[in-house]
Coordinates of C-alpha atoms in Angstrom, one line a residue:
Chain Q
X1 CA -8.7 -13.0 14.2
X2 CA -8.2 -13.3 17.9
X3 CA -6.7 -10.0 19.4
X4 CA -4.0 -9.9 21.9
X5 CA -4.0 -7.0 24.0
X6 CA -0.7 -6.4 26.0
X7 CA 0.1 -4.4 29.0
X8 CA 2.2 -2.3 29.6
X9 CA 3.8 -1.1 26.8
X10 CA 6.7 -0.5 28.4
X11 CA 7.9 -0.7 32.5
X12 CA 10.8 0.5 34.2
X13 CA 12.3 -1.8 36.7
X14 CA 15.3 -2.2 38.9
X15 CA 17.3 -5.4 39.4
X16 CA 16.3 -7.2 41.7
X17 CA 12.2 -6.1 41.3
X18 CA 9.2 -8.7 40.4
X19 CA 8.0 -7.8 37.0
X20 CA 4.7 -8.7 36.0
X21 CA 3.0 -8.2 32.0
X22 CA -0.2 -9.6 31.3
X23 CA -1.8 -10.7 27.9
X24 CA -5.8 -10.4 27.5
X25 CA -7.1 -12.5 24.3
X26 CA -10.4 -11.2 22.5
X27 CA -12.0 -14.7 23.2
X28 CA -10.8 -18.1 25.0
X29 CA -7.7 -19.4 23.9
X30 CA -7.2 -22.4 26.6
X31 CA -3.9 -22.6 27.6
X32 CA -2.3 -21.8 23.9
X33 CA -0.2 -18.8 25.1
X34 CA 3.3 -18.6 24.7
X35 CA 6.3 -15.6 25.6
X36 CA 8.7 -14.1 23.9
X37 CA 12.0 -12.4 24.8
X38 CA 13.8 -10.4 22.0
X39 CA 16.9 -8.4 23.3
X40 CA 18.0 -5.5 20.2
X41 CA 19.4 -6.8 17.2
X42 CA 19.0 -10.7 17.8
X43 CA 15.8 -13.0 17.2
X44 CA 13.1 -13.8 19.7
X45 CA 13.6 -16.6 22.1
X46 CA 10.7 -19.0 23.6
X47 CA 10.4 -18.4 27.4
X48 CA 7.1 -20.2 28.5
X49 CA 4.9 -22.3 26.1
X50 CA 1.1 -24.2 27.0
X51 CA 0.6 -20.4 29.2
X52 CA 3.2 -22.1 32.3
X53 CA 5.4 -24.2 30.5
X54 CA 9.2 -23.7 31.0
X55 CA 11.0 -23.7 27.9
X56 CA 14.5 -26.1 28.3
X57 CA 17.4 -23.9 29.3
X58 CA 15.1 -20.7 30.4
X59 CA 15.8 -19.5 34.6
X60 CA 13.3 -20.5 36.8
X61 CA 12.5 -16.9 37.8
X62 CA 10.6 -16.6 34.6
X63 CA 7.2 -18.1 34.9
X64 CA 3.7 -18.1 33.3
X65 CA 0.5 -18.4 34.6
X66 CA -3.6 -18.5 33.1
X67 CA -6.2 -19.4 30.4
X68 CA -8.8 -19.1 28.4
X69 CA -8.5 -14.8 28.1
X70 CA -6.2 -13.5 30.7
X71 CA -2.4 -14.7 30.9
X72 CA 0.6 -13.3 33.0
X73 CA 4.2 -13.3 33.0
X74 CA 6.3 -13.0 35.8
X75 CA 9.9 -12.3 36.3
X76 CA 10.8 -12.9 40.2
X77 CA 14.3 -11.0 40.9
X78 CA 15.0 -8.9 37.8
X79 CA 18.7 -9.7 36.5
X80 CA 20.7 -7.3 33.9
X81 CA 20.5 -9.6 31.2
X82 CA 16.5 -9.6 31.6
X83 CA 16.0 -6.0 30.0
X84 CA 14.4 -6.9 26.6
X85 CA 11.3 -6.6 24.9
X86 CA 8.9 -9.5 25.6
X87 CA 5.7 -10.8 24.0
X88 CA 3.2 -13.2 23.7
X89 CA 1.7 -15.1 21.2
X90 CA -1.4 -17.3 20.9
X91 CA -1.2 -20.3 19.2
X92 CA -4.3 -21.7 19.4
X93 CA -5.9 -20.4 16.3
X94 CA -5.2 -19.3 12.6
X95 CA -4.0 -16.0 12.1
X96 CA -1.9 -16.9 15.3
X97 CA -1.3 -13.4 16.4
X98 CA 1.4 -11.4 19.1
X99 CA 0.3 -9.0 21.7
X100 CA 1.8 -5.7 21.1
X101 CA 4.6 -6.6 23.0
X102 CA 6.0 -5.2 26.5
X103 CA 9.7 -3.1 26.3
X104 CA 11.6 -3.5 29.5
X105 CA 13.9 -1.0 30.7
X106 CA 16.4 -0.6 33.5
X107 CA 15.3 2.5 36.0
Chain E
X1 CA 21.7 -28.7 17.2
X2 CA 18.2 -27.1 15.8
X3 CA 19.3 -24.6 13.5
X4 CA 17.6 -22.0 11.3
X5 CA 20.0 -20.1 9.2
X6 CA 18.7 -17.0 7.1
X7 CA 20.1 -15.5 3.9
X8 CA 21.9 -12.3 3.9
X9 CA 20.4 -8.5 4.0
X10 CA 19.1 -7.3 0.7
X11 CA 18.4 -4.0 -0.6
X12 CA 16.0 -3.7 -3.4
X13 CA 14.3 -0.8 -5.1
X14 CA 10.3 -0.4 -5.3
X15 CA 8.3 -2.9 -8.0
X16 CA 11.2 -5.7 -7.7
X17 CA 10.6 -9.1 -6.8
X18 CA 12.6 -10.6 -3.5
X19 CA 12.7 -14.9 -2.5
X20 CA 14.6 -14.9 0.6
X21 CA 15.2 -18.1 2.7
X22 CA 15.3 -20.0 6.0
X23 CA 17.3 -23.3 5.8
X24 CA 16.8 -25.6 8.8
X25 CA 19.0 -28.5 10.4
X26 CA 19.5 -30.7 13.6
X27 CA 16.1 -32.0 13.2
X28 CA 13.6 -33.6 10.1
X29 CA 12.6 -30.8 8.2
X30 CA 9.9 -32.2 6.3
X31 CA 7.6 -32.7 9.9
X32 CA 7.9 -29.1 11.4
X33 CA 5.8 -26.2 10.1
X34 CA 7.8 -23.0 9.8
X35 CA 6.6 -19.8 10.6
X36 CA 7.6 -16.1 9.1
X37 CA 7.3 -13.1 11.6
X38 CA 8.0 -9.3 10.1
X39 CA 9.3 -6.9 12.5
X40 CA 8.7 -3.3 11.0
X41 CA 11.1 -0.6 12.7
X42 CA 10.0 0.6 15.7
X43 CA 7.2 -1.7 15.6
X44 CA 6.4 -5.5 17.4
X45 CA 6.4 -8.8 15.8
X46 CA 3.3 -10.4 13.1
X47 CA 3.1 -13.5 12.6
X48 CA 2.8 -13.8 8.9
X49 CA 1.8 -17.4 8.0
X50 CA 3.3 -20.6 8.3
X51 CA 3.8 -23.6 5.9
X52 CA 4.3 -26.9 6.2
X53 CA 7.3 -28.7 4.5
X54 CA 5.7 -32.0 4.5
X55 CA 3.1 -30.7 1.9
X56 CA 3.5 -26.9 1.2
X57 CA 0.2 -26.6 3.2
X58 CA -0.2 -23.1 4.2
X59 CA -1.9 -20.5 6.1
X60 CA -1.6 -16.8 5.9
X61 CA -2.7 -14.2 8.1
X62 CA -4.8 -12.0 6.2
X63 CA -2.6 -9.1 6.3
X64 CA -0.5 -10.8 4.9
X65 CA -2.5 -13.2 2.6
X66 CA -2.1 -12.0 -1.6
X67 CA 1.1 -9.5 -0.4
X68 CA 3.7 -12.7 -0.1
X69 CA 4.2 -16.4 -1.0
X70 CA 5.7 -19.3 0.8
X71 CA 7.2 -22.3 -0.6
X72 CA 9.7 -24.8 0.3
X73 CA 12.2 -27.0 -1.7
X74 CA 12.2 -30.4 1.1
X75 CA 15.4 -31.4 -0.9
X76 CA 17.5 -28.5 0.4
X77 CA 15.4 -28.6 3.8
X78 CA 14.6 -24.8 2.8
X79 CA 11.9 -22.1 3.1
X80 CA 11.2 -19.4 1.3
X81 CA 9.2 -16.0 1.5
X82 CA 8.5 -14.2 -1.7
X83 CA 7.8 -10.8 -3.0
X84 CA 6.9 -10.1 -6.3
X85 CA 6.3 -6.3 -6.4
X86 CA 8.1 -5.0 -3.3
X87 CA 7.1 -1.8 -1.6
X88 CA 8.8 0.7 0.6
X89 CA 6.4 -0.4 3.4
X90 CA 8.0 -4.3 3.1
X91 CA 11.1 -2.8 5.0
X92 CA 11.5 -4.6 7.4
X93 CA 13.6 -7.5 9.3
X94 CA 11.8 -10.7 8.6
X95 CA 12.5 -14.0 10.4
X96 CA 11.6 -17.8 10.0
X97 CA 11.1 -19.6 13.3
X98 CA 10.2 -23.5 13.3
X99 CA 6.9 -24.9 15.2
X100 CA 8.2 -27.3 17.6
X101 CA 6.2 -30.3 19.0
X102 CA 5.7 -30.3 22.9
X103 CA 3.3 -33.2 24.8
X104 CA 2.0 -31.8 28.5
X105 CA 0.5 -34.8 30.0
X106 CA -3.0 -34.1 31.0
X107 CA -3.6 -31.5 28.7
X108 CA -2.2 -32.5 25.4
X109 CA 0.4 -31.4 22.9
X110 CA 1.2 -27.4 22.4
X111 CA 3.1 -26.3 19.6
X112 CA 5.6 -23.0 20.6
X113 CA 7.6 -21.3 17.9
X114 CA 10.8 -23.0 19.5
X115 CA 13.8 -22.2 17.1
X116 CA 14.7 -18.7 14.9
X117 CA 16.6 -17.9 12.5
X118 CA 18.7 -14.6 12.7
X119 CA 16.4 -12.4 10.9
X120 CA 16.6 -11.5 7.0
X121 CA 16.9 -7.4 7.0
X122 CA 14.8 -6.2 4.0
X123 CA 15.0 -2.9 2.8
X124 CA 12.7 -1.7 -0.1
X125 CA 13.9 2.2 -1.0
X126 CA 14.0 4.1 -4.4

């Protein structure tokens, strides 16, 4: 199974800051890298799909870039409501597996 | 509306058996694989498997493989994750999430986990 190694584990961040968590895959994974937001108690959502894809509805200071191993999310100008736990996912083979996942917290 | 709705908390003692369910609407049901994902407390998300209404196909992730069974009943536009020994280590919070369909022109179609369900809480205690 591809492994996806997540960093960090956890950042502490003020509003306003730029934000940036990387995913490393074991092997190439093209562009078949998505991420995650789960906030406590409520399900994950899809931010970014194809590693830089938008998801419908998402703010525009999320964004996603890489492929084949190394991947990175970005938040640009940190808002209250972005303090969550985020992860990513590669979908580009069976077991599709999560990185570890990144917790977010306000400093 | 894509929904995925999820059936209620359970509570269940060791060596019982446990179906819970994910029951989609606002889109066909039969042509989007749905995915389970276990959330362990204090741990991250694993993906689990998916299955595919159209045909039952499905793939497990070999943790999982043997430990839980999917199925799906296309009339009730329903999924379903099985136990049939449960173990204290199955507590958990266990959500279904559907595979959308998404075409990137130039570099073909991807295929997110684009809707959840609210999350089935699961817990296995004597």
């Amino acid at each position: 199974a591809i492994q996806m190694t997540q960093s960090p584990s956890s950042l502490s961040a003020s509003v306003g800051d730029r934000v940036i968590i990387t995913c490393r895959a074991s092997r190439p994974i093209d562009n078949n890298l998505d991420w995650y937001q789960q906030k406590p108690g409520k399900a994950p959502q899809l931010l970014i799909y194809a590693s830089s894809n938008l998801h419908s509805g998402v703010p525009a200071r999320f964004s996603g870039t890489g492929s084949d191993t190394d991947f990175t999310l970005t938040i640009n100008g940190l808002q209250p409501d972005d303090f969550a736990t985020y992860y990513c996912l590669q979908d580009y083979s069976y077991p599709n597996t999560f990185g570890q996942g990144t917790k977010l917290e306000i400093k | 509306e894509v929904q995925l709705v999820q059936s209620g908390p359970e509570v269940k003692k060791p060596g019982e058996s446990l179906r819970i369910s994910c029951k989609g609407s606002g889109y066909t049901f039969s042509d989007h694989w749905v995915a389970w994902v276990r959330l362990m407390p204090g741990k991250g998300l694993e993906w689990m498997g998916i299955i595919y209404p159209g045909d039952s196909e499905t793939k497990y992730s070999p943790s999982f493989q043997g430990q839980v069974t999917f199925s799906v009943d296309k009339s009730k536009n329903t999924a379903y994750l099985q136990w049939g020994s449960l173990r204290a280590s199955d507590t958990a919070l266990y959500y279904c999430a559907r595979r959308g369909e998404y075409y990137d022109t130039g570099r073909g179609y991807f295929f997110p986990l684009d809707s959840w369900g609210q999350g089935t809480l699961v817990t296995v205690s004597s």
